[in-house]
Tab-separated table of C-alpha atoms in Angstrom:
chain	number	residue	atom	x	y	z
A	975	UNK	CA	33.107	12.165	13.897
A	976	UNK	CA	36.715	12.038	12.388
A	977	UNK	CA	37.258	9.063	10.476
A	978	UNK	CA	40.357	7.135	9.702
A	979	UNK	CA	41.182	6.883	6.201
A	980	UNK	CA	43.570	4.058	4.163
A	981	UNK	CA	44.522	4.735	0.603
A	982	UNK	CA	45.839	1.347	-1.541
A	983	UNK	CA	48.174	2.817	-3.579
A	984	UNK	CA	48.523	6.479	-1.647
A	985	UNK	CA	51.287	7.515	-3.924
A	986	UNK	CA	50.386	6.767	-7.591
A	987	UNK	CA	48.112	8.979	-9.344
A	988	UNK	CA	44.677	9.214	-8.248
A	989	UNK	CA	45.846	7.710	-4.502
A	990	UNK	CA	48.148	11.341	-3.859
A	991	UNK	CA	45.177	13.646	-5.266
A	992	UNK	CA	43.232	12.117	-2.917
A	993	UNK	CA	45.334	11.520	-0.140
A	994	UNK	CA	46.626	15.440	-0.115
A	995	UNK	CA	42.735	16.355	-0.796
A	996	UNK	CA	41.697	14.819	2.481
A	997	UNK	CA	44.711	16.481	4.254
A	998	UNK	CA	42.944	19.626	3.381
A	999	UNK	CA	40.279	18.634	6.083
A	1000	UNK	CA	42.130	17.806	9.225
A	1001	UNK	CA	39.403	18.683	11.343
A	1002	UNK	CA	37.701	15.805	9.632
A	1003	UNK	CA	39.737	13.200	8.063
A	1004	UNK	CA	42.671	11.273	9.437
A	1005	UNK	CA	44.967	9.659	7.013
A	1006	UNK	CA	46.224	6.396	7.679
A	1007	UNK	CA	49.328	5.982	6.127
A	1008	UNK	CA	49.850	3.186	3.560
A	1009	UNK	CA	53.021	1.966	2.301
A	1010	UNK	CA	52.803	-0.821	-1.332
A	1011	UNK	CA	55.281	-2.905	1.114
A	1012	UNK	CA	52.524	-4.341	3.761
A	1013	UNK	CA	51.074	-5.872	0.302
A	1014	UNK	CA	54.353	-8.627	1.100
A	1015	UNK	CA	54.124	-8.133	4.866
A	1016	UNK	CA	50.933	-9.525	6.077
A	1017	UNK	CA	51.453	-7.985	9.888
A	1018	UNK	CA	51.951	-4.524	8.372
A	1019	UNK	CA	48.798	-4.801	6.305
A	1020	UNK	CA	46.396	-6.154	9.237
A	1021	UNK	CA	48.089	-3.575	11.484
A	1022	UNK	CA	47.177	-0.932	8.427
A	1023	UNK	CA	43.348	-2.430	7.733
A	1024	UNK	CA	42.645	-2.772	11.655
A	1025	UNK	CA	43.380	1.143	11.694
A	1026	UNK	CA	41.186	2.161	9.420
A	1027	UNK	CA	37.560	3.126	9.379
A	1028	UNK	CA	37.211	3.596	5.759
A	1029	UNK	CA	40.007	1.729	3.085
A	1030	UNK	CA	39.971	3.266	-0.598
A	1031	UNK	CA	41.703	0.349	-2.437
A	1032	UNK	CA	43.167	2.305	-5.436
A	1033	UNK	CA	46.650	0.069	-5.818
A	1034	UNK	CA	46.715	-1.561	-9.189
A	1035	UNK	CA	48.432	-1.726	-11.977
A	1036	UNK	CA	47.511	-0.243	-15.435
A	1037	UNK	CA	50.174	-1.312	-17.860
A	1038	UNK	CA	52.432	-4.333	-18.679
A	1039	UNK	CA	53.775	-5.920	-21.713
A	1040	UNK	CA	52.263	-9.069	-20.700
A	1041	UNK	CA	48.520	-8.722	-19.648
A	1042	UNK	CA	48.624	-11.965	-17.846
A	1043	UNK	CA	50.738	-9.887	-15.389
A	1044	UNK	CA	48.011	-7.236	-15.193
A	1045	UNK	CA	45.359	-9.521	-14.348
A	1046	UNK	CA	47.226	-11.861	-11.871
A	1047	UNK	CA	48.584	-8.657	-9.894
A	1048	UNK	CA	45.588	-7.333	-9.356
A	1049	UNK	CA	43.733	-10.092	-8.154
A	1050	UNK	CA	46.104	-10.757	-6.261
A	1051	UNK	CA	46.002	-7.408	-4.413
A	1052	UNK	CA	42.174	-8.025	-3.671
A	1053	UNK	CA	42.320	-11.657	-2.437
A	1054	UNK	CA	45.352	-10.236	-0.111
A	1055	UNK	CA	43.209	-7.604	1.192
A	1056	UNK	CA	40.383	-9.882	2.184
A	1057	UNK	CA	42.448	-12.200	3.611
A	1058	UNK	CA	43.512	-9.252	6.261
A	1059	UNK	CA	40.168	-7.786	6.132
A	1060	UNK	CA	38.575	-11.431	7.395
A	1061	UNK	CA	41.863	-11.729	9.975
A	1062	UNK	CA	40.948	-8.508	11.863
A	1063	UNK	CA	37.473	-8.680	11.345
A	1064	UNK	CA	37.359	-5.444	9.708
A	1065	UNK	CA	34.094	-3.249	9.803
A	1066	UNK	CA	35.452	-0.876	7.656
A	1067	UNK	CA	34.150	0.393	5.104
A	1068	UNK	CA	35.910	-0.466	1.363
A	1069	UNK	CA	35.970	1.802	-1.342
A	1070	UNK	CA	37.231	0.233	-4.978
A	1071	UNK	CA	38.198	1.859	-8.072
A	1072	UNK	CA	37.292	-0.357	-11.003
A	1073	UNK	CA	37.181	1.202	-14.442
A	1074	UNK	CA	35.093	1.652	-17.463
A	1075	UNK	CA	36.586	-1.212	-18.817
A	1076	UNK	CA	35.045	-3.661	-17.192
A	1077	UNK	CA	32.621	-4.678	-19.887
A	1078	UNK	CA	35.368	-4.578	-22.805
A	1079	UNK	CA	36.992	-8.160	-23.559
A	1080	UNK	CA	40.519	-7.067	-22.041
A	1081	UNK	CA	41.970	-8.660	-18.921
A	1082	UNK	CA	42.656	-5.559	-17.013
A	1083	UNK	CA	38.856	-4.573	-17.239
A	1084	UNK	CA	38.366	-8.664	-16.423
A	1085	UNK	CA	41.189	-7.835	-13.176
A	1086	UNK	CA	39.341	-4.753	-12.181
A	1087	UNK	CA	35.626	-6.670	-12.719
A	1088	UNK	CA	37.092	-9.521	-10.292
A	1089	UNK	CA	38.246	-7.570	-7.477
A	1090	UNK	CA	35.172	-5.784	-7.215
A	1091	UNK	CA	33.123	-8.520	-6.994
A	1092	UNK	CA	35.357	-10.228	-4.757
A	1093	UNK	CA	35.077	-7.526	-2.504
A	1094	UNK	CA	30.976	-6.988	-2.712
A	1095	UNK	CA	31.243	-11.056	-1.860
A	1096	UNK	CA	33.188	-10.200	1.491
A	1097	UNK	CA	30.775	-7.354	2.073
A	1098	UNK	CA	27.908	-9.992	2.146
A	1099	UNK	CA	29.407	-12.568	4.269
A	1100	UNK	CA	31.262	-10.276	6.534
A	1101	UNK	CA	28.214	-7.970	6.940
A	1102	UNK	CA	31.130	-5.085	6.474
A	1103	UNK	CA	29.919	-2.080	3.725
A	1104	UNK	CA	31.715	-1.845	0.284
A	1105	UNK	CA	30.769	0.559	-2.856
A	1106	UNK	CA	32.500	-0.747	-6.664
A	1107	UNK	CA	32.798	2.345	-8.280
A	1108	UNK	CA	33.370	2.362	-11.823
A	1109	UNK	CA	35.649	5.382	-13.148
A	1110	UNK	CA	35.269	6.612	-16.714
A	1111	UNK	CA	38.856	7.907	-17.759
A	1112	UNK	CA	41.072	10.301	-15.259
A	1113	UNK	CA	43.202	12.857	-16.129
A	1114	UNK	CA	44.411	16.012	-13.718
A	1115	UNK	CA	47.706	17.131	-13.072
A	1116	UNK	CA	51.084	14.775	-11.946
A	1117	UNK	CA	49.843	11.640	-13.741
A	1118	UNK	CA	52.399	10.075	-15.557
A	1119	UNK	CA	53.114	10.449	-19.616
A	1120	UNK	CA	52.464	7.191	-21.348
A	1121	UNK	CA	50.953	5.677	-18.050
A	1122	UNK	CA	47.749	7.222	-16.765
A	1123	UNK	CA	46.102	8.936	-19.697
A	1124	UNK	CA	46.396	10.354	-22.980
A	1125	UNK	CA	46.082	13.623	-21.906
A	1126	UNK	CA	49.026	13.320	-19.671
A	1127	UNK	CA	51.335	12.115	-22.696
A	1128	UNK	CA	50.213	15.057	-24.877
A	1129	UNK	CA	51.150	17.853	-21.783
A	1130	UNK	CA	54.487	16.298	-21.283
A	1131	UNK	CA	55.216	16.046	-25.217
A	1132	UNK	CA	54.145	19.922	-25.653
A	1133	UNK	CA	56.400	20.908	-23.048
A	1134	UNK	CA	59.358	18.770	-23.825
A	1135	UNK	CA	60.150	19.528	-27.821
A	1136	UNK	CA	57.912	16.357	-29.128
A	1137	UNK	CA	54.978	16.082	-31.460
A	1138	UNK	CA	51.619	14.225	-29.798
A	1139	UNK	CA	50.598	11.452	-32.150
A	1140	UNK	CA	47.068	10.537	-31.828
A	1141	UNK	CA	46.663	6.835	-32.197
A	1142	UNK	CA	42.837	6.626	-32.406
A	1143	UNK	CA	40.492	9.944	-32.377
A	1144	UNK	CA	37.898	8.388	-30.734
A	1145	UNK	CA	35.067	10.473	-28.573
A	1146	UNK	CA	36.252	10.094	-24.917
A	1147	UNK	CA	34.066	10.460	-21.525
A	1148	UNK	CA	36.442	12.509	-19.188
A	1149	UNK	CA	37.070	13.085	-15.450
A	1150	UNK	CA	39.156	15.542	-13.818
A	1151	UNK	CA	40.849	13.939	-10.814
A	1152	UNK	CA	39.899	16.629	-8.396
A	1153	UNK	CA	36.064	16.057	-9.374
A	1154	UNK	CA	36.608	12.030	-8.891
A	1155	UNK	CA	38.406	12.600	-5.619
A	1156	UNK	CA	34.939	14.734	-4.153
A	1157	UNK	CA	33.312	11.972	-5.841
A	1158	UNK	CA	35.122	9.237	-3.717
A	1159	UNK	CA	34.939	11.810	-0.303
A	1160	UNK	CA	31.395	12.025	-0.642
A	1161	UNK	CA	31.018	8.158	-0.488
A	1162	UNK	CA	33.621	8.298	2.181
A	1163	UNK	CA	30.887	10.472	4.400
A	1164	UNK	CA	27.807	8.757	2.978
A	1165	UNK	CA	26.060	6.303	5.279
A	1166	UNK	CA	24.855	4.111	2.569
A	1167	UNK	CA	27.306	1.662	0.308
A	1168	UNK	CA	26.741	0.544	-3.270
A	1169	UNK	CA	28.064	-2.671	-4.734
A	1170	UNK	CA	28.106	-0.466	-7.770
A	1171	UNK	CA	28.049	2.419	-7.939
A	1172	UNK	CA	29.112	4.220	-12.257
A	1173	UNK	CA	30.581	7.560	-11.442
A	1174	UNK	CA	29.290	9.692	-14.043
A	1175	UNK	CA	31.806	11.619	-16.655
A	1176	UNK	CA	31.979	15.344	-16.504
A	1177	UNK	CA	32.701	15.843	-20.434
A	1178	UNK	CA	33.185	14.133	-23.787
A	1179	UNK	CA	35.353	14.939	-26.021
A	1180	UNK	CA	36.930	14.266	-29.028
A	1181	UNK	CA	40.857	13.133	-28.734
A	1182	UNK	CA	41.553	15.526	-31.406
A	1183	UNK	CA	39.731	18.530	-29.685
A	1184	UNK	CA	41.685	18.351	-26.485
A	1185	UNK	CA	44.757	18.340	-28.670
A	1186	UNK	CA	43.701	21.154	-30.607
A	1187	UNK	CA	42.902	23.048	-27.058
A	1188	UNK	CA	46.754	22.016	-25.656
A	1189	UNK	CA	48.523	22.941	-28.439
A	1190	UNK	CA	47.161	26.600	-28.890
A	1191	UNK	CA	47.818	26.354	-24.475
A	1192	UNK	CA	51.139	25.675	-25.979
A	1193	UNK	CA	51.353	28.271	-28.359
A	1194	UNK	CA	49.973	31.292	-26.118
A	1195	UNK	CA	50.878	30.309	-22.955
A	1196	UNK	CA	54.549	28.206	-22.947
A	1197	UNK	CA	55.954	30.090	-25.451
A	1198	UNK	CA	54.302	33.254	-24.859
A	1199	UNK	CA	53.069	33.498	-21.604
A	1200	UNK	CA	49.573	35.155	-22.606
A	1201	UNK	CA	46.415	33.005	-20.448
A	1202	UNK	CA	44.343	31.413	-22.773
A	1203	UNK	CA	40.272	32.288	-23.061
A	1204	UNK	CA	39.009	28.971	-20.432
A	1205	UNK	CA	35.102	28.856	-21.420
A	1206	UNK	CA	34.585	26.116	-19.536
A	1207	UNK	CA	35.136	23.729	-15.894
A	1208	UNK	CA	36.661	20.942	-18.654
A	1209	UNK	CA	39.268	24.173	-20.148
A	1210	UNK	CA	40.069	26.064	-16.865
A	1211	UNK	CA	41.023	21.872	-15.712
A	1212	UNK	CA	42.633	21.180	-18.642
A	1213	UNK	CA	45.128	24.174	-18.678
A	1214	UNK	CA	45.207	23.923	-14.790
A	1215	UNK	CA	46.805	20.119	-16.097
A	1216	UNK	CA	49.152	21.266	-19.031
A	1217	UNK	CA	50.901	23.893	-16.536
A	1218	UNK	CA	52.141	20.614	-14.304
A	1219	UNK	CA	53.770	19.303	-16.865
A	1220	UNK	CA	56.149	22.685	-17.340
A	1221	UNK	CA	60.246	22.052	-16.571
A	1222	UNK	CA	59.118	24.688	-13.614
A	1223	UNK	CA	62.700	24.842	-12.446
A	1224	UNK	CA	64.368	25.937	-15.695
A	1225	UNK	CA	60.857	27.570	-17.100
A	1226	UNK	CA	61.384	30.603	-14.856
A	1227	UNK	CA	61.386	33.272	-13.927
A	1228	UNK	CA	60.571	34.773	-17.569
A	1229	UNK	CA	61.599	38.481	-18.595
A	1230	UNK	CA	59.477	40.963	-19.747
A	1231	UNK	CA	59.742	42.903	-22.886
A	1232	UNK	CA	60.702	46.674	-21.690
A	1233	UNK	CA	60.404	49.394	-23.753
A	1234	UNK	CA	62.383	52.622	-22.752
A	1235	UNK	CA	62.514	55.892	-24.084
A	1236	UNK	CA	63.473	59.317	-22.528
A	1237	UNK	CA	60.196	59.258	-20.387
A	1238	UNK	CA	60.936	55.924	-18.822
A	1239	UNK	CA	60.212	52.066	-19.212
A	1240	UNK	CA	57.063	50.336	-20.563
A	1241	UNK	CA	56.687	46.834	-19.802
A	1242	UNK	CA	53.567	44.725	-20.641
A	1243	UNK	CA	52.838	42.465	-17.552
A	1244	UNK	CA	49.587	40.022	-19.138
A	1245	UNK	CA	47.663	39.000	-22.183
A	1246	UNK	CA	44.419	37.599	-20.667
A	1247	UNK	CA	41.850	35.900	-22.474
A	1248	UNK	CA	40.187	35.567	-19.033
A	1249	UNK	CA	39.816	38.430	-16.926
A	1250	UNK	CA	40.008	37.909	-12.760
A	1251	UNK	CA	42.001	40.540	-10.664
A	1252	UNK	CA	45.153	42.237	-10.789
A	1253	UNK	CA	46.865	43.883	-7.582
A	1254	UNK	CA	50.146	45.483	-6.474
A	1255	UNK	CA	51.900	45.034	-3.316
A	1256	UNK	CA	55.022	47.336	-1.598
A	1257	UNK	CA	57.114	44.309	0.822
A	1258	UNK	CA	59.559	46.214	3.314
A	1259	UNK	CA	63.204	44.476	3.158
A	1260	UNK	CA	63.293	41.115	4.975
A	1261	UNK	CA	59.948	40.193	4.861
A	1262	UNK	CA	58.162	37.130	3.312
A	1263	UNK	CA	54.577	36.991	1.785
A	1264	UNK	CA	52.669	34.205	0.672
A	1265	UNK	CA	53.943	30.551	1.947
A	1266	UNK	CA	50.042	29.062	0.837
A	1267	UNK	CA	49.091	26.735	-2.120
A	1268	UNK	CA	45.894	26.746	-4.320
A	1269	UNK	CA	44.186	23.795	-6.375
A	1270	UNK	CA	42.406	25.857	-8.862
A	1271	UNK	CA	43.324	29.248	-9.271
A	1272	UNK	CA	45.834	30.411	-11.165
A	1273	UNK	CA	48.581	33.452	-10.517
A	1274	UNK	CA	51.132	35.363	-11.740
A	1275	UNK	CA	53.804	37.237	-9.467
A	1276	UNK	CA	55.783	39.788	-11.417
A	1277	UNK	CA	58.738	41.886	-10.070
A	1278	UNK	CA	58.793	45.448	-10.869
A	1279	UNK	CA	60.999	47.263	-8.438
A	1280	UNK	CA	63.228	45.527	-6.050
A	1281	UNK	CA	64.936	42.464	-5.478
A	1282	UNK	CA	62.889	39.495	-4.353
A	1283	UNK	CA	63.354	35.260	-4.197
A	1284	UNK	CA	60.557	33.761	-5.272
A	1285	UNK	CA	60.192	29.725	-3.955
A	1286	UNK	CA	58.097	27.422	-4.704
A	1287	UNK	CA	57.344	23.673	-3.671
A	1288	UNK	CA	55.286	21.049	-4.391
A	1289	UNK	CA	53.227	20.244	-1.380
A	1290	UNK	CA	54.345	16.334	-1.131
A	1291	UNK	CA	57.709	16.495	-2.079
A	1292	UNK	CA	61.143	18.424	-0.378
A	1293	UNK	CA	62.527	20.172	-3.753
A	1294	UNK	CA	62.382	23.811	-2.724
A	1295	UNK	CA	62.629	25.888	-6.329
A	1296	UNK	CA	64.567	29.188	-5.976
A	1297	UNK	CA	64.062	31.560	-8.514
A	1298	UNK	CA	65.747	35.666	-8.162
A	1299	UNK	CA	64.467	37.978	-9.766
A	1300	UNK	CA	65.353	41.780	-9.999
A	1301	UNK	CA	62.993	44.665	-10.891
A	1302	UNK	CA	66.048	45.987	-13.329
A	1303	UNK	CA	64.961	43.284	-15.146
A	1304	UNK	CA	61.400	42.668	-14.454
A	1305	UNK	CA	60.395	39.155	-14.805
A	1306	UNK	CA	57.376	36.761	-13.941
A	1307	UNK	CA	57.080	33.476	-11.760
A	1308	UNK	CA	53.313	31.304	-12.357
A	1309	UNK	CA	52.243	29.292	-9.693
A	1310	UNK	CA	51.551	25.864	-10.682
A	1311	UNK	CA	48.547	24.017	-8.786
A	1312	UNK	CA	49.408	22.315	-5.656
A	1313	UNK	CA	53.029	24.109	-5.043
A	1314	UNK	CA	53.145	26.317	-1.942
A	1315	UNK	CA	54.971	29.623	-2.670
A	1316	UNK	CA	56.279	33.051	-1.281
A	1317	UNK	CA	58.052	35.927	-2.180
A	1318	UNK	CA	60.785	37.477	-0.082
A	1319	UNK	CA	62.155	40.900	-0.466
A	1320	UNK	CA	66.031	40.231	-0.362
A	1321	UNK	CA	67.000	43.849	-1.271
A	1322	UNK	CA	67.996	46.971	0.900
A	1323	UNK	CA	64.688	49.143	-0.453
A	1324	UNK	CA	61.044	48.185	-0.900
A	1325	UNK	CA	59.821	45.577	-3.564
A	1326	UNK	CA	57.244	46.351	-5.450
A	1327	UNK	CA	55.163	43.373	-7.191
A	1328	UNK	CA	52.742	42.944	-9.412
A	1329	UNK	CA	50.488	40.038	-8.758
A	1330	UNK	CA	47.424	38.882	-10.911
A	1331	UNK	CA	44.442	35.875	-10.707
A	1332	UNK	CA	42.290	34.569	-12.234
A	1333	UNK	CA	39.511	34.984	-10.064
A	1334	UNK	CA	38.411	37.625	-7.325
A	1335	UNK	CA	39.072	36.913	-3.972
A	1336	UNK	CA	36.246	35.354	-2.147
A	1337	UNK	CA	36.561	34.593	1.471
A	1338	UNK	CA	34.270	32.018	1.642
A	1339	UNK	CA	35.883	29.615	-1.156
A	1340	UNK	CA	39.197	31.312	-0.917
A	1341	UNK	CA	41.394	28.198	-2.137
A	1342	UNK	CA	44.244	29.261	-0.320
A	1343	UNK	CA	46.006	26.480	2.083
A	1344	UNK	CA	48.566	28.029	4.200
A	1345	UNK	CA	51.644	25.858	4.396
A	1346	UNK	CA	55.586	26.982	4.695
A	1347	UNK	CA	57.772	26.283	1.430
């Protein structure tokens, strides 16, 4: 049965990994759009909660100079969405994000620790189904430096000319947004609901370790383009992570190195510490290849022979990249997670292209989401 599914707070971090996750499943899922408006407009927001089936109540906010702020806002968000979920006499069923720092003596953790219980009160007097689930920290790509997680300040410092300062090298327990996202989508399909409901980490590590690991990313990969060794879920996520936070549009496309002597031209096309499978493709003039996304793999296109426009663009925005490239001067375009790209031969004779992934194709779990640029 499809089900109709609200996101609180579709558009900040966690809410558009989800949100674009689910849209992966149209034969299953049907997103209800949310807008942080109906939170002021309480006809949009019953309209909004009468529509749904399931509500994922993710809008909050994380940071403030004044922590009274914190705490009052988010309460407030809670209290407004029981007021419209006892108005329409909602059955649906609420899904809450609280955090890890609900036990510590901080009033965000005290916000978070309120609205859940809030919430599991409705659920009991309302007879409706609710699951509290408490998330250890999140970190994936597009969340924002200085805002959503340490990991996301380091990325955008590497890539940007700064130095990461670690403030406190503590041991942290770790979630990559994609994992907490199937997390939340298998509660969204369960039958049963949990007033709480801990979602377990899926690594700990030290602040100082996952520095260490983004700065040699940095080293190899930004300034040299060479794919790092990934020995693990946590690395392959990680790197997936530090390659969002790229200037994309002035990045690429990068020139090879070619060597020519009297024989002809020698060009190096990858340093892999990784493996996965390398291919070649001939494109007749005119014609476009690609125009599909992936959330995990990761792929190199280089130009050879030919004349070809790579574009690229990230699924929930308009900005179309255009980069040209010329097999006089071969070059490489990587595809970042998430942004749908193609390759077009623009020239009057064949392209050739080289492309290379990190993993074999497997049509089963091909990650591969076909949508135009």
């Amino acid at each position: 049965m499809m089900k109709k599914i609200g996101i609180t707070g579709q558009n900040g971090f966690v809410g558009s990994y989800l949100y674009n996750t689910l849209g992966l499943q149209p034969e299953k899922f049907e997103r209800v759009d949310f807008d942080r408006e109906f939170f002021d407009n309480p006809e949009k927001l019953d309209e909004f909660v009468g529509e749904c089936d399931v509500i994922v109540h993710l809008a909050a906010m994380n940071r403030h100079s004044d922590p009274e702020v914190i705490y009052n806002n988010n309460v407030d968000l809670v209290k407004k969405l029981i007021v419209s979920l006892e108005k329409t006499n909602s059955k649906a069923h609420i899904l809450f994000s609280s955090s890890s720092q609900e036990e510590r003596d901080n009033l965000y953790g005290k916000s978070k620790k309120e609205g859940r219980e809030l919430l599991a009160d409705w659920a009991e007097k309302s007879g409706g189904k609710f699951t509290g689930m408490v998330i250890p920290n999140v970190f994936g790509p597009f969340g924002k430096p200085n805002y959503n997680s340490f990991i996301a300040t380091f990325c955008h410092k590497l890539t940007h000319g700064e130095t990461p300062v670690i403030d406190n090298d503590g041991e942290v327990k770790l979630i990559y947004v994609g994992e907490l996202v199937q997390e939340i989508i298998c509660k969204i399909q369960g039958e049963e609901s949990n007033t709480l409901y801990e979602v377990p980490h899926t690594s700990v590590n030290k602040v100082s370790v996952v520095l260490q690991k983004l700065e040699d990313y940095k080293k190899l990969y930004f300034d040299n383009g060479e794919i790092p060794v990934l020995e693990s879920k946590f690395d392959l996520n990680l790197f997936n992570t530090f390659r969002c936070y790229f200037d994309i549009k002035n990045h690429y496309p990068i020139k090879f190195t070619q060597h020519t002597d009297p024989r002809g031209a020698f060009v190096e096309v990858i340093r892999l510490g990784i493996g996965g499978q390398c291919s070649f493709s001939t494109t007749v003039p005119g014609i476009t290849r690609g125009n599909h996304f992936h959330t995990r793999k990761i792929e190199r296109f280089a130009v050879i022979k030919g004349k070809a426009l790579i574009q690229l663009r990230k699924i929930d925005t308009d900005e179309v990249l255009d980069f040209y490239l010329d097999g006089n001067e071969p070059a490489y375009v990587d595809m970042p997670i998430w942004y749908t790209h193609n390759i077009k031969n623009i020239g009057e004779e064949e392209l050739y292209t080289i492309f290379w992934i990190n993993e074999p194709f497997n049509p089963e779990d091909a990650d591969t989401y076909f949508v135009e640029v």
